[in-house]
Amino acid sequence: MGSLQRAAVSDDPWRSQTVRVAGKTVECPGITTYHLRPVDPQVARDYSFRPGQFNMLYVPGAGEIAIGVSRSLPPAVTCAPPEGDAMTLDHTIRLAGRVTGALARIGVGGTLGLRGPFGTPWPVELCSDQDVVLVAGGTGLASLRAALYQLLDNHCWRRLILLYGSRTPEVLLYQREYSLWIERGLQLETTVDRDHEGWTGNIGVVPQLLDRLMPLEPQRTILMCCGPEVMMRYVMRSARARGIAKERLFVSTERHMQCAVGLCGHCQLGPAFLCREGPTFRYDMIEPYLTVEGL
Amino acid sequence: MTLSDPPTPSLPQCVAQTLARLGIPAALLPTLVADLAPASEIWEFVPGENLFRENAPFAHLLVIDAGKVALEMGVPGRGRTRILSLGAGDIVAWSAVLGNGQMTTSATSLEATRVIALPAGRILALCESNHEVGYFFMKALAKAIGNRLVATRLQLLDVFSPHPSTVPLRSTE
Amino acid sequence: MSDSADSLWISKGELQRLIDLLWDRGYSVIGPQVQSSAIVYDQLRDVSQLPQGWTEVTSAGSYRLVRRSDDAWFGFNVGPHAWKRFLFPSQLTVATARQAERLREPAEGSEEDSATVWLFETPPPPQTSYAFLGVRACDLAAIAIQDRVFMEQAYVDPAYAALRTRALVIAVNCTQAISTCFCTSMKTGPKCEQGFDLALTELPTGFTIESGSARGAAILEQLETYPASHSQQQEAAARRRQAVADIGKHLETTGLRETLLENLDHPHWADVAQRCISCTNCTMVCPTCFCSSVDEVSDLEGVRVDRERRWDSCFNLEFSAMNGGRVRDDIRSRYRQWLTHKLATWIDQFGTSGCVGCGRCITWCPVGIDLTEEVAKLRTGER
């Protein structure tokens, strides 16, 4: 189903590494990107990840959450990282519950635990000479952003397109980076569910951006989608209506992650452990299970 | 006009293209174009121009050829609210054919926009007298409205809404 | 023609010598005994603790101990305990977080902590050497299945690996079956074929015994063994055959995976859901279920936090909780998850069925749901 990658440094799946909060960027009210740096220089040197993978961030006493790594390192095509060229790992997190609430109370300089990376990455290697369409909704862009930077860096594609939607214009993430992305060849289309004063862009849902995308050569398109599951289902519907084969569509799924190593049973969807065979899937592999209610 | 410019399509050609895009079979096109083209028009709008107004009568079915249009509804006390934007290939003003001719929204161009305006009354008459034509027109409209309904439901579901147990952020952040 | 299971014989008294020998060597011997009207697995030092003369009578939702007409030491099958309670402990610390000294005090009035340095460690693996006495064939298969889950995937569970490599497995062949057994359907028994260090078959005055590993062979050499006589061999084989003859329950496994995965919306799931009360008993007594959750356990000052893993169950309401909701919000979807995982998707994940036919889930279901009957109804479409 997908390839496995062992977590950095430690063979004991439960061992966390100490990471320091090197910086915090408030993307918009309720969503913050944490720039994390391993305290142990050996760990910092040895850590590597592939776009689409996630870490388990651990706040002792509160618990752990699974967060996609949102920026590739060392930074290739990005804004300058917060403290010179030291390595940092971006994690964009929405304040949503007990663990993220505890995380929000950790200031710059504070520490937490990190285990990872885990999971099956985006198929960036399939993008050579293709029209790559990245489709993101809300905080789903965080996971695709890592793939986006890798693609901007290797420039192996024919076209690179990002279709991105959020609830309102102020919740569109990473706006300060858009001009940089466009400069490097990205075609960017955004939309919002709800209009706000001063917005002159699209109003409507993300699948409509795909419905309208012209030109489109389905046999030469690779599409990667990450966002709320309902949105992803309809993006897949639109993609199929545009004639893109299921083998060219990739989604990122979400279930409750706990151990992240396929041993606790929480993240199962059908035969897949999402922490292992996922979270990214080729659509035809996961569709039979995504479409069964309550599976 | 230099040699490298492509020839501007004529109005009948635009109408034919538009009807074909809607799914009208090729066999039916010649008679339809002959019937509709004389009463059809191509309209161009600059950004910020009004195409039609909510509750006002309107007699054309519009298909966007290029550009972007926003649909708006007026809510007393809230003013005009933009609810949806549409682009190339989208049908606008289906109420002209299916409703009682009164528009359910206003429409404003967001950028330089070109639309093909088909005569709604003539389309209705054609559908009544020729049920085969009627079937294909209604099918095209039903499909467009169906897609719009799904999109509207997704907007209604508010899939990006914050998690219900969100703790309010402190002002220091 | 003799079975290698029956080439050697030891007396009943020799079993006590074996138990003493194992304790001397530092093993914690665990064996069956009667507690609270059930035969459970607990520390065993003396053969008098064994359920001599007791047998079990089971049916869906019912378990009773009944006196036998003889005083067989192992004349029963399986109770509510599985060996997973020792190899995969129901509570275990898997990691610890400790605060190093603070670098500086938080700024006056600041809500944010910028000073705490957390250090993380994982505990050394457990050192206990268990000797399991009385492991049935179905449970040998269950242990092998959990070996695959915990030791043969990309990540190895360090505690399970440590306990498992140390554990000595002494199997005892079934000489009867109870009404809830269906190991023959799952091809896991009743005869013990592999996965043991020693295996015994009980006769009136002793046991036929064989070793299944170098470790077992070494222990066998310490015991007073005799070549089994022809009549002893025949008797042992006959008693094992009785176990086969006793089995009345059947689970049809042909095409079972496909049947379940192609019928995820079958109306029968709703029928089971009317009866299932989502109590999690089946997952607790199942010898292969491995779901767990981790809790944060903090000391009073909050400077040390242990991460404690405990058994969990896919039947628990919050097991599938995510983003403020639950993916499996009703009993129907939770029962379906359990059954399809156990009998179908387990095959995709681990190459075998997750069920060994021990029948515990049938016995210990308070409303008497029998998965072999539920599967049969899913196949035929009966309500």
PDB file of N, CA and C in Angstrom, chain C residues 52 123 158 160 183 220 272 341 343 358 374-375:
ATOM      1  N   GLN C  52      -7.973 -29.747  39.651  1.00  0.00           N
ATOM      2  CA  GLN C  52      -8.102 -31.204  39.567  1.00  0.00           C
ATOM      3  C   GLN C  52      -9.573 -31.599  39.726  1.00  0.00           C
ATOM      4  N   PRO C 123      11.516   3.334  29.527  1.00  0.00           N
ATOM      5  CA  PRO C 123      11.967   2.440  30.591  1.00  0.00           C
ATOM      6  C   PRO C 123      12.711   1.236  30.020  1.00  0.00           C
ATOM      7  N   PRO C 158       9.017  -3.076  22.475  1.00  0.00           N
ATOM      8  CA  PRO C 158      10.153  -3.583  23.259  1.00  0.00           C
ATOM      9  C   PRO C 158       9.719  -4.445  24.455  1.00  0.00           C
ATOM     10  N   TYR C 160       6.911  -6.320  24.815  1.00  0.00           N
ATOM     11  CA  TYR C 160       6.446  -7.633  24.350  1.00  0.00           C
ATOM     12  C   TYR C 160       7.634  -8.489  23.940  1.00  0.00           C
ATOM     13  N   CYS C 183     -11.816 -24.490  17.160  1.00  0.00           N
ATOM     14  CA  CYS C 183     -10.439 -24.387  16.658  1.00  0.00           C
ATOM     15  C   CYS C 183     -10.257 -25.161  15.358  1.00  0.00           C
ATOM     16  N   LEU C 220      13.742 -31.123  29.473  1.00  0.00           N
ATOM     17  CA  LEU C 220      13.291 -32.522  29.447  1.00  0.00           C
ATOM     18  C   LEU C 220      14.377 -33.441  29.992  1.00  0.00           C
ATOM     19  N   VAL C 272     -27.461  -7.211  14.644  1.00  0.00           N
ATOM     20  CA  VAL C 272     -26.534  -7.502  15.744  1.00  0.00           C
ATOM     21  C   VAL C 272     -26.497  -6.320  16.697  1.00  0.00           C
ATOM     22  N   HIS C 341     -12.464  -6.614  11.329  1.00  0.00           N
ATOM     23  CA  HIS C 341     -11.030  -6.619  11.585  1.00  0.00           C
ATOM     24  C   HIS C 341     -10.576  -8.036  11.939  1.00  0.00           C
ATOM     25  N   LEU C 343     -11.884 -11.025  11.382  1.00  0.00           N
ATOM     26  CA  LEU C 343     -12.021 -12.107  10.414  1.00  0.00           C
ATOM     27  C   LEU C 343     -11.616 -11.744   8.984  1.00  0.00           C
ATOM     28  N   CYS C 358     -11.079 -20.015  19.789  1.00  0.00           N
ATOM     29  CA  CYS C 358     -11.082 -20.401  21.207  1.00  0.00           C
ATOM     30  C   CYS C 358     -12.471 -20.293  21.815  1.00  0.00           C
ATOM     31  N   GLU C 374     -23.457 -15.196  13.582  1.00  0.00           N
ATOM     32  CA  GLU C 374     -23.612 -13.907  12.898  1.00  0.00           C
ATOM     33  C   GLU C 374     -23.009 -13.987  11.503  1.00  0.00           C
ATOM     34  N   VAL C 375     -21.844 -14.647  11.396  1.00  0.00           N
ATOM     35  CA  VAL C 375     -21.217 -14.785  10.090  1.00  0.00           C
ATOM     36  C   VAL C 375     -22.108 -15.600   9.160  1.00  0.00           C
TER      37      VAL C 375
END
